[in-house]
Amino acid sequence: MKKSSRKEQSAGDEINGATILVKALQQQGVEYMFGIVGVPVIEIGIAAQSVGIKFVAMRNEQAASYAASAIGYLTKKPAVCLVVSGPGLVHALAGMSNAMENCWPLIVVGGSCDTYQESMGGFQEYPQVQTASHFTKFSARPSSLNQIPYFVEKAVRESTYGRPGACYLDLPADLIGGKTEENSIRFLPACPPPPLVYADPKKIREAVELITQADKPLVVVGKGAAYAQAEVNISKLVNMTRLPFLPTPMGKGVLPDNSDLCVSAARSKALQEADVILLLGARLNWMLHFGAPPRFNSKVKIIQVDICMEELGNNVRQGVALMGDINSVTKQLLEEFQHHHRDYQFAEKSAWWTTLRQKIQDNFINVQDMSKDSSVPLNYYAAFSEVQRAIPADSLIVNEGSNTMDIGRTMLPNLYPRHRLDAGTFGTMGVGVGFALAAAVYCRDHQPHKRVVCVEGDSAFGFSSMEVETIARYQLPVIIVIFNNNGISFGIKEEMWDAAEKSGDLLLNIPPTSLQPNTRYEKIIEAFGGKGYFVRTKEELKNSMEAAVQDTKRPSVINVMIDPMAQRKTQEFFWLTKSNL
């Protein structure tokens, strides 16, 4: 009897749906998967590890979806959030909506009940594809094993092309466990990077003419510019023209905050008086006060650069609309200056620069005075000054909370792009610990010399505090600093709490903004082998920060007591307190 060849033997090898999925994801360059396994997706988690996709087992799907989306922002490539059916997907909707609003690529893979049980009340049965469609660019269920690689490639392409966002793939249990011959599956090649999109050259010339004629020009660098990895061309353009620039919170670091052209410390004045604004990857939504008076000059001309055509002219009629990807359009602007306005530089001694620098100096003095205040409990500025002094300049900073995030934006400089993660466009609190975990995983694999520092308000920390166990389990040396003011925005003093306790009914006598005073959050990390610090004074904070920075083997939580009544510095305009991200 003729002996069959090895090739003939392997031709009939079977492969199941879970393995098809992870091989297709690997083919598309997916490196990380975050999630919680259970029926029916546990096989997917195991299969992912078998092909080399790193699986991070989280404690809550919400935090897992936040973590996966952060990888998308840092790398321009989606990570996967793996969730179980029904409640698992519902929990992940928070991260999907956050990814959509921030324009970050994300792929969520959810299990679902067997197809033959549909409409019968199967285990955790839920209309998942329909529900996810409200939170995604693309939501679908492959109808066969052969379709899985096609749907995976499509999800990667949809999540990264045009305006990035979330995609959802639904896999019923019988598809995950179903088998077919491996040679019958066609795996697609990796989706290429999004194609370059250039603006109309005529519009480029119009934009440059507007800039060169402006008396009070301003460049606003948005999160989209950071995501686009356009820092080289933007740096060349701004440094050649010597234009003042203002970064949005996650646009910080595209150009370094310590640049002499950065006017972050004069943000209000810069936006209110600029007559021409070059808007690079930022939207005129609530974060920039809709581009409207009195926050903006009523006659301002805005040069708007955006990959999404529908965004152009939104809320404010633009001076020039430049539709294209940030990197390509910035290169066009740079070349136009080089070829036709080579000698242009905005005058260092102009009245505009004099106004901006005076405002910068005034704010600097104000902040310095508060930073030197050693009163106990500490104010935000005094605490931030010690954090800033201790951490390495190239730290990747995660920052969330109310006053904690607003003040952190000005007190924690970023010198490198994509080195700040915060509540973002959606204003989502609770993202911080998931973001920090993802950033630490990414840094461990790709930039191992960098530290991840997560500065949280006590309320924001509470959303996902159990994820510190995940951080400890994977031995990620994240430094978490909690600014603990006993509440949300402002807290409650101990004597007020004591009085409320004596009243006999805490539900009626504790303000809704209050949390329990002096909660020992640092004890959480100690339960999992990390190091906790309880801090009241500037000296204790200084020593704790230095020790945490030196400890590169385990995570730390530094619990800093903040005056419950401490606020931001006095704002010049009332509307700044409404939307000052």
C-alpha positions as semicolon CSV with decimal commas, in nm:
position;residue;x (nm);y (nm);z (nm)
1;M;0,000;0,000;0,000
2;K;0,140;0,337;-0,097
3;K;0,236;0,551;0,199
4;S;0,080;0,901;0,187
5;S;0,311;1,199;0,182
6;R;0,333;1,444;0,476
7;K;0,179;1,710;0,249
8;E;-0,117;1,482;0,171
9;Q;-0,162;1,405;0,543
10;S;-0,171;1,774;0,640
11;A;-0,414;1,865;0,362
12;G;-0,703;1,743;0,574
13;D;-0,592;1,906;0,901
14;E;-0,878;2,080;1,075
15;I;-0,885;2,428;1,221
16;N;-1,149;2,579;1,447
17;G;-1,305;2,925;1,442
18;A;-1,106;3,057;1,736
19;T;-0,778;2,970;1,564
20;I;-0,893;3,115;1,231
21;L;-0,979;3,440;1,408
22;V;-0,647;3,482;1,589
23;K;-0,442;3,384;1,285
24;A;-0,631;3,642;1,082
25;L;-0,569;3,904;1,353
26;Q;-0,201;3,813;1,362
27;Q;-0,186;3,841;0,982
28;Q;-0,324;4,196;1,015
29;G;-0,052;4,295;1,262
30;V;-0,254;4,284;1,585
31;E;-0,010;4,257;1,874
32;Y;-0,227;4,288;2,186
33;M;-0,557;4,155;2,313
34;F;-0,720;4,279;2,635
35;G;-1,027;4,127;2,791
36;I;-1,201;3,885;3,021
37;V;-1,251;3,527;2,910
38;G;-1,549;3,304;2,979
39;V;-1,818;3,125;2,785
40;P;-1,788;3,125;2,486
41;V;-1,459;3,309;2,421
42;I;-1,206;3,138;2,646
43;E;-1,079;2,938;2,348
44;I;-1,005;3,265;2,166
45;G;-0,785;3,391;2,449
46;I;-0,590;3,066;2,459
47;A;-0,557;3,056;2,080
48;A;-0,434;3,418;2,074
49;Q;-0,143;3,333;2,300
50;S;-0,061;3,024;2,092
51;V;0,002;3,242;1,783
52;G;0,196;3,509;1,973
53;I;-0,074;3,772;2,038
54;K;-0,019;3,898;2,391
55;F;-0,328;3,855;2,605
56;V;-0,385;4,084;2,904
57;A;-0,651;3,941;3,135
58;M;-0,836;4,233;3,293
59;R;-1,084;4,267;3,582
60;N;-1,354;4,461;3,397
61;E;-1,446;4,486;3,028
62;Q;-1,479;4,861;3,053
63;A;-1,115;4,903;3,155
64;A;-1,014;4,644;2,895
65;S;-1,180;4,844;2,618
66;Y;-1,008;5,161;2,740
67;A;-0,671;4,984;2,744
68;A;-0,712;4,842;2,393
69;S;-0,809;5,184;2,255
70;A;-0,500;5,342;2,412
71;I;-0,282;5,100;2,215
72;G;-0,460;5,218;1,900
73;Y;-0,372;5,579;1,981
74;L;-0,009;5,503;2,062
75;T;0,057;5,286;1,755
76;K;-0,204;5,375;1,486
77;K;-0,286;5,001;1,483
78;P;-0,587;4,854;1,661
79;A;-0,562;4,623;1,958
80;V;-0,845;4,383;2,036
81;C;-1,080;4,387;2,331
82;L;-1,222;4,039;2,384
83;V;-1,554;4,016;2,570
84;V;-1,809;3,754;2,657
85;S;-2,166;3,776;2,534
86;G;-2,438;4,002;2,670
87;P;-2,311;4,191;2,977
88;G;-1,950;4,163;2,858
89;L;-2,027;4,359;2,544
90;V;-2,244;4,609;2,731
91;H;-1,955;4,689;2,966
92;A;-1,724;4,739;2,667
93;L;-1,956;4,992;2,501
94;A;-1,796;5,260;2,720
95;G;-1,456;5,208;2,560
96;M;-1,607;5,179;2,213
97;S;-1,786;5,512;2,245
98;N;-1,472;5,670;2,390
99;A;-1,268;5,541;2,095
100;M;-1,522;5,679;1,849
101;E;-1,525;6,025;2,008
102;N;-1,144;6,036;2,030
103;C;-1,104;5,887;1,680
104;W;-0,886;5,594;1,788
105;P;-0,878;5,251;1,620
106;L;-1,020;4,965;1,826
107;I;-1,156;4,620;1,749
108;V;-1,393;4,453;1,994
109;V;-1,457;4,081;1,950
110;G;-1,758;3,944;2,134
111;G;-1,885;3,594;2,178
112;S;-2,256;3,518;2,150
113;C;-2,493;3,228;2,197
114;D;-2,513;2,945;1,943
115;T;-2,688;3,049;1,625
116;Y;-2,952;2,776;1,660
117;Q;-3,055;2,931;1,994
118;E;-3,122;3,277;1,855
119;S;-3,456;3,423;1,966
120;M;-3,499;3,130;2,208
121;G;-3,355;3,308;2,512
122;G;-3,006;3,159;2,491
123;F;-2,746;3,217;2,761
124;Q;-2,671;3,593;2,772
125;E;-2,848;3,633;2,438
126;Y;-2,853;3,996;2,333
127;P;-2,885;4,189;2,002
128;Q;-2,510;4,250;1,998
129;V;-2,446;4,341;1,635
130;Q;-2,733;4,588;1,633
131;T;-2,633;4,739;1,969
132;A;-2,267;4,772;1,872
133;S;-2,359;4,944;1,545
134;H;-2,447;5,258;1,743
135;F;-2,093;5,271;1,887
136;T;-1,882;5,170;1,588
137;K;-1,791;5,237;1,227
138;F;-1,849;4,871;1,139
139;S;-2,037;4,599;1,324
140;A;-2,095;4,252;1,180
141;R;-2,106;3,878;1,232
142;P;-1,933;3,639;0,990
143;S;-2,181;3,384;0,861
144;S;-1,921;3,112;0,810
145;L;-1,570;3,013;0,910
146;N;-1,444;3,106;0,564
147;Q;-1,564;3,463;0,613
148;I;-1,372;3,529;0,935
149;P;-1,043;3,647;0,773
150;Y;-1,235;3,877;0,538
151;F;-1,425;4,037;0,826
152;V;-1,106;4,077;1,031
153;E;-0,928;4,258;0,746
154;K;-1,233;4,477;0,693
155;A;-1,248;4,565;1,063
156;V;-0,881;4,665;1,064
157;R;-0,928;4,872;0,751
158;E;-1,245;5,041;0,876
159;S;-1,088;5,119;1,214
160;T;-0,782;5,290;1,066
161;Y;-0,892;5,446;0,735
162;G;-1,040;5,794;0,721
163;R;-1,141;5,906;1,070
164;P;-1,030;5,616;1,294
165;G;-1,277;5,448;1,525
166;A;-1,411;5,128;1,677
167;C;-1,529;4,813;1,501
168;Y;-1,714;4,511;1,639
169;L;-1,703;4,146;1,531
170;D;-1,956;3,901;1,673
171;L;-1,875;3,530;1,689
172;P;-2,141;3,284;1,805
173;A;-2,027;2,989;2,011
174;D;-2,085;2,735;1,734
175;L;-1,866;2,942;1,498
176;I;-1,586;2,970;1,756
177;G;-1,582;2,594;1,811
178;G;-1,674;2,494;1,458
179;K;-1,409;2,320;1,245
180;T;-1,312;2,303;0,880
181;E;-1,013;2,197;0,674
182;E;-0,731;2,446;0,721
183;N;-0,643;2,457;0,352
184;S;-0,995;2,577;0,274
185;I;-0,937;2,906;0,462
186;R;-0,794;3,199;0,268
187;F;-0,607;3,438;0,496
188;L;-0,580;3,789;0,357
189;P;-0,254;3,986;0,345
190;A;-0,208;4,266;0,597
191;C;-0,413;4,573;0,530
192;P;-0,178;4,848;0,407
193;P;-0,153;5,178;0,599
194;P;-0,418;5,437;0,513
195;P;-0,343;5,608;0,180
196;L;-0,198;5,957;0,190
197;V;-0,450;6,233;0,124
198;Y;-0,325;6,570;0,001
199;A;-0,512;6,899;0,006
200;D;-0,591;7,110;-0,299
201;P;-0,266;7,300;-0,386
202;K;-0,467;7,614;-0,454
203;K;-0,607;7,599;-0,100
204;I;-0,256;7,546;0,034
205;R;-0,146;7,873;-0,129
206;E;-0,449;8,052;0,013
207;A;-0,368;7,922;0,361
208;V;-0,008;8,035;0,348
209;E;-0,114;8,379;0,223
210;L;-0,350;8,411;0,520
211;I;-0,074;8,319;0,764
212;T;0,181;8,559;0,619
213;Q;-0,067;8,848;0,633
214;A;-0,183;8,781;0,991
215;D;-0,105;9,020;1,275
216;K;-0,188;8,766;1,544
217;P;-0,136;8,414;1,403
218;L;-0,165;8,100;1,612
219;V;-0,110;7,730;1,544
220;V;-0,333;7,493;1,743
221;V;-0,191;7,139;1,757
222;G;-0,455;6,879;1,830
223;K;-0,471;6,516;1,934
224;G;-0,520;6,423;1,569
225;A;-0,175;6,558;1,488
226;A;-0,027;6,339;1,762
227;Y;-0,215;6,032;1,639
228;A;-0,102;6,102;1,280
229;Q;0,262;6,095;1,396
230;A;0,313;6,424;1,213
231;E;0,560;6,570;1,462
232;V;0,855;6,597;1,223
233;N;0,678;6,807;0,960
234;I;0,491;7,015;1,219
235;S;0,814;7,088;1,402
236;K;0,983;7,197;1,081
237;L;0,691;7,421;0,986
238;V;0,654;7,593;1,322
239;N;1,024;7,637;1,386
240;M;1,084;7,774;1,037
241;T;0,799;8,027;1,058
242;R;0,842;8,103;1,431
243;L;0,465;8,100;1,479
244;P;0,325;8,076;1,833
245;F;0,160;7,741;1,897
246;L;-0,094;7,610;2,145
247;P;-0,134;7,234;2,201
248;T;-0,457;7,075;2,310
249;P;-0,409;6,838;2,608
250;M;-0,317;6,527;2,408
251;G;-0,156;6,740;2,139
252;K;0,110;6,822;2,397
253;G;0,455;6,697;2,300
254;V;0,406;6,705;1,923
255;L;0,611;7,017;1,978
256;P;0,780;7,023;2,320
257;D;0,608;7,218;2,595
258;N;0,937;7,386;2,683
259;S;0,968;7,544;2,337
260;D;0,996;7,922;2,340
261;L;0,711;7,923;2,084
262;C;0,465;7,742;2,313
263;V;0,192;7,968;2,453
264;S;0,005;7,718;2,672
265;A;0,046;7,949;2,971
266;A;-0,138;8,220;2,776
267;R;-0,407;7,990;2,636
268;S;-0,704;8,216;2,699
269;K;-0,540;8,527;2,560
270;A;-0,405;8,342;2,255
271;L;-0,744;8,200;2,156
272;Q;-0,936;8,515;2,232
273;E;-0,723;8,751;2,024
274;A;-0,574;8,545;1,739
275;D;-0,683;8,669;1,396
276;V;-0,566;8,362;1,199
277;I;-0,558;8,010;1,346
278;L;-0,400;7,710;1,177
279;L;-0,597;7,419;1,326
280;L;-0,402;7,093;1,297
281;G;-0,603;6,786;1,390
282;A;-0,830;6,951;1,645
283;R;-1,206;6,995;1,631
284;L;-1,396;7,311;1,717
285;N;-1,611;7,132;1,972
286;W;-1,660;7,201;2,343
287;M;-1,288;7,156;2,413
288;L;-1,212;7,462;2,199
289;H;-1,533;7,640;2,293
290;F;-1,684;7,581;1,948
291;G;-1,454;7,848;1,799
292;A;-1,713;8,105;1,905
293;P;-1,701;8,450;2,070
294;P;-1,631;8,562;2,334
295;R;-1,373;8,282;2,368
296;F;-1,252;8,348;2,012
297;N;-1,207;8,664;1,809
298;S;-1,534;8,717;1,619
299;K;-1,333;8,793;1,302
300;V;-1,084;8,509;1,330
301;K;-1,003;8,320;1,011
302;I;-0,948;7,951;1,070
303;I;-0,736;7,730;0,845
304;Q;-0,879;7,390;0,925
305;V;-0,688;7,070;0,848
306;D;-0,881;6,749;0,896
307;I;-0,903;6,401;0,742
308;C;-1,282;6,408;0,774
309;M;-1,453;6,624;0,515
310;E;-1,769;6,656;0,724
311;E;-1,571;6,820;1,004
312;L;-1,461;7,111;0,785
313;G;-1,663;7,420;0,868
314;N;-1,832;7,260;1,167
315;N;-1,954;7,534;1,407
316;V;-1,741;7,806;1,243
317;R;-1,703;7,890;0,876
318;Q;-1,340;7,827;0,802
319;G;-1,108;8,074;0,632
320;V;-0,954;7,788;0,433
321;A;-1,053;7,421;0,443
322;L;-0,769;7,174;0,389
323;M;-0,902;6,822;0,361
324;G;-0,627;6,563;0,401
325;D;-0,417;6,373;0,647
326;I;-0,223;6,598;0,886
327;N;0,122;6,478;0,789
328;S;0,070;6,523;0,414
329;V;-0,098;6,862;0,443
330;T;0,163;6,994;0,684
331;K;0,430;6,884;0,438
332;Q;0,248;7,078;0,164
333;L;0,236;7,390;0,381
334;L;0,602;7,353;0,463
335;E;0,697;7,319;0,097
336;E;0,485;7,622;0,003
337;F;0,670;7,833;0,260
338;Q;1,005;7,698;0,144
339;H;0,937;7,769;-0,225
340;H;0,749;8,099;-0,213
341;H;0,791;8,248;0,135
342;R;1,136;8,129;0,228
343;D;1,219;8,448;0,419
344;Y;0,897;8,457;0,620
345;Q;0,927;8,447;0,997
346;F;0,677;8,591;1,235
347;A;0,845;8,883;1,410
348;E;0,979;8,802;1,756
349;K;0,932;9,166;1,862
350;S;0,577;9,199;1,734
351;A;0,304;9,340;1,956
352;W;0,140;8,996;1,950
353;W;0,443;8,824;2,098
354;T;0,476;9,101;2,358
355;T;0,116;9,045;2,468
356;L;0,151;8,668;2,484
357;R;0,480;8,671;2,673
358;Q;0,348;8,917;2,930
359;K;0,053;8,687;2,996
360;I;0,285;8,386;3,018
361;Q;0,499;8,567;3,274
362;D;0,199;8,673;3,484
363;N;0,064;8,319;3,496
364;F;0,408;8,178;3,575
365;I;0,441;8,402;3,880
366;N;0,093;8,308;3,997
367;V;0,161;7,935;3,968
368;Q;0,504;7,965;4,130
369;D;0,355;8,126;4,438
370;M;0,102;7,843;4,480
371;S;0,368;7,579;4,412
372;K;0,582;7,710;4,699
373;D;0,295;7,690;4,947
374;S;0,374;7,411;5,195
375;S;0,048;7,433;5,388
376;V;-0,104;7,101;5,500
377;P;-0,317;6,961;5,347
378;L;-0,146;7,045;5,019
379;N;-0,288;7,245;4,731
380;Y;-0,277;7,098;4,380
381;Y;0,007;7,315;4,255
382;A;0,234;7,235;4,548
383;A;0,172;6,863;4,497
384;F;0,217;6,876;4,120
385;S;0,545;7,063;4,152
386;E;0,694;6,771;4,347
387;V;0,560;6,512;4,102
388;Q;0,696;6,706;3,805
389;R;1,034;6,748;3,971
390;A;1,075;6,376;4,038
391;I;0,964;6,203;3,718
392;P;1,187;6,154;3,413
393;A;1,134;6,407;3,135
394;D;1,034;6,135;2,889
395;S;0,770;5,979;3,114
396;L;0,443;5,879;2,954
397;I;0,185;6,064;3,162
398;V;-0,172;5,950;3,221
399;N;-0,383;6,217;3,390
400;E;-0,749;6,224;3,488
401;G;-0,981;6,374;3,743
402;S;-1,152;6,711;3,762
403;N;-0,909;6,967;3,902
404;T;-0,636;6,701;3,894
405;M;-0,652;6,676;3,516
406;D;-0,708;7,046;3,446
407;I;-0,413;7,155;3,657
408;G;-0,201;6,858;3,546
409;R;-0,227;6,979;3,189
410;T;-0,027;7,290;3,280
411;M;0,192;7,147;3,556
412;L;0,316;6,827;3,388
413;P;0,504;6,919;3,069
414;N;0,534;6,681;2,775
415;L;0,842;6,695;2,557
416;Y;0,756;6,405;2,326
417;P;0,447;6,321;2,119
418;R;0,185;6,072;2,240
419;H;0,318;6,097;2,594
420;R;-0,008;6,219;2,749
421;L;-0,334;6,028;2,785
422;D;-0,635;6,181;2,957
423;A;-1,017;6,195;2,956
424;G;-1,011;6,330;2,601
425;T;-1,293;6,450;2,381
426;F;-1,560;6,245;2,556
427;G;-1,450;6,367;2,899
428;T;-1,453;6,007;3,016
429;M;-1,355;5,957;3,379
430;G;-1,228;5,614;3,477
431;V;-0,999;5,568;3,177
432;G;-0,678;5,633;3,367
433;V;-0,580;5,297;3,513
434;G;-0,665;5,111;3,192
435;F;-0,469;5,364;2,988
436;A;-0,172;5,337;3,224
437;L;-0,173;4,958;3,205
438;A;-0,179;4,961;2,824
439;A;0,094;5,225;2,810
440;A;0,311;5,021;3,044
441;V;0,265;4,703;2,838
442;Y;0,353;4,896;2,524
443;C;0,657;5,062;2,684
444;R;0,783;4,732;2,824
445;D;0,786;4,583;2,475
446;H;0,893;4,883;2,267
447;Q;1,040;5,157;2,491
448;P;1,157;4,976;2,806
449;H;1,353;5,272;2,942
450;K;1,037;5,484;2,983
451;R;0,826;5,518;3,296
452;V;0,449;5,542;3,304
453;V;0,315;5,790;3,561
454;C;-0,060;5,794;3,624
455;V;-0,186;6,097;3,818
456;E;-0,547;6,043;3,928
457;G;-0,811;6,221;4,126
458;D;-0,949;6,000;4,401
459;S;-1,290;5,981;4,237
460;A;-1,146;5,893;3,894
461;F;-0,924;5,624;4,048
462;G;-1,227;5,455;4,199
463;F;-1,379;5,369;3,861
464;S;-1,119;5,101;3,781
465;S;-0,911;5,068;4,096
466;M;-0,910;4,685;4,091
467;E;-0,705;4,700;3,773
468;V;-0,406;4,769;3,998
469;E;-0,414;4,393;4,056
470;T;-0,374;4,347;3,680
471;I;-0,084;4,591;3,681
472;A;0,080;4,403;3,970
473;R;0,010;4,060;3,815
474;Y;0,198;4,151;3,499
475;Q;0,476;4,318;3,701
476;L;0,435;4,658;3,538
477;P;0,618;4,931;3,735
478;V;0,347;5,194;3,693
479;I;0,358;5,487;3,935
480;I;0,003;5,584;4,035
481;V;-0,028;5,915;4,218
482;I;-0,370;5,980;4,371
483;F;-0,463;6,339;4,453
484;N;-0,705;6,266;4,735
485;N;-0,930;6,561;4,818
486;N;-1,207;6,344;4,967
487;G;-1,446;6,405;4,682
488;I;-1,548;6,490;4,328
489;S;-1,417;6,835;4,224
490;F;-1,416;6,938;4,589
491;G;-1,447;6,715;4,892
492;I;-1,541;6,717;5,256
493;K;-1,330;6,808;5,557
494;E;-1,295;6,565;5,845
495;E;-1,487;6,784;6,088
496;M;-1,776;6,810;5,842
497;W;-1,778;6,432;5,803
498;D;-1,778;6,383;6,180
499;A;-2,072;6,622;6,214
500;A;-2,262;6,434;5,943
501;E;-2,199;6,103;6,121
502;K;-2,335;6,244;6,446
503;S;-2,649;6,363;6,268
504;G;-2,758;6,002;6,236
505;D;-2,823;5,996;5,861
506;L;-2,527;6,018;5,625
507;L;-2,753;5,988;5,321
508;L;-2,908;6,325;5,401
509;N;-2,606;6,511;5,536
510;I;-2,306;6,421;5,319
511;P;-2,286;6,639;5,004
512;P;-2,315;6,439;4,678
513;T;-1,960;6,542;4,589
514;S;-1,813;6,383;4,902
515;L;-1,605;6,069;4,948
516;Q;-1,482;5,930;5,279
517;P;-1,198;6,146;5,413
518;N;-0,841;6,021;5,404
519;T;-0,922;5,686;5,241
520;R;-0,608;5,472;5,238
521;Y;-0,600;5,387;4,867
522;E;-0,233;5,294;4,884
523;K;-0,326;4,980;5,079
524;I;-0,480;4,832;4,763
525;I;-0,148;4,797;4,584
526;E;0,017;4,655;4,897
527;A;-0,233;4,367;4,888
528;F;-0,085;4,264;4,552
529;G;0,284;4,307;4,632
530;G;0,333;4,667;4,523
531;K;0,450;4,958;4,733
532;G;0,211;5,211;4,887
533;Y;0,282;5,556;5,028
534;F;0,057;5,778;5,240
535;V;0,158;6,143;5,197
536;R;0,059;6,463;5,376
537;T;0,353;6,703;5,329
538;K;0,569;6,822;5,040
539;E;0,872;6,654;5,195
540;E;0,690;6,321;5,223
541;L;0,577;6,354;4,862
542;K;0,928;6,436;4,745
543;N;1,071;6,129;4,921
544;S;0,790;5,900;4,803
545;M;0,821;6,010;4,440
546;E;1,197;5,961;4,439
547;A;1,161;5,612;4,587
548;A;0,890;5,515;4,339
549;V;1,091;5,637;4,038
550;Q;1,391;5,433;4,153
551;D;1,179;5,120;4,200
552;T;1,163;4,972;3,850
553;K;1,045;4,624;3,949
554;R;0,702;4,682;4,101
555;P;0,409;4,925;4,084
556;S;0,357;5,203;4,336
557;V;0,056;5,397;4,462
558;I;0,123;5,734;4,625
559;N;-0,184;5,860;4,810
560;V;-0,151;6,240;4,849
561;M;-0,383;6,429;5,082
562;I;-0,513;6,742;4,909
563;D;-0,706;7,026;5,073
564;P;-1,075;6,944;5,003
565;M;-1,139;7,311;4,926
566;A;-0,834;7,358;4,701
567;Q;-0,920;7,473;4,349
568;R;-0,752;7,594;4,032
569;K;-0,599;7,936;4,008
570;T;-0,853;8,211;3,958
571;Q;-0,984;8,212;3,602
572;E;-1,015;8,531;3,401
573;F;-1,341;8,428;3,236
574;F;-1,629;8,239;3,395
575;W;-1,670;8,002;3,100
576;L;-1,327;7,854;3,158
577;T;-1,463;7,666;3,457
578;K;-1,729;7,504;3,238
579;S;-1,504;7,358;2,971
580;N;-1,134;7,396;3,016
581;L;-0,993;7,070;2,889
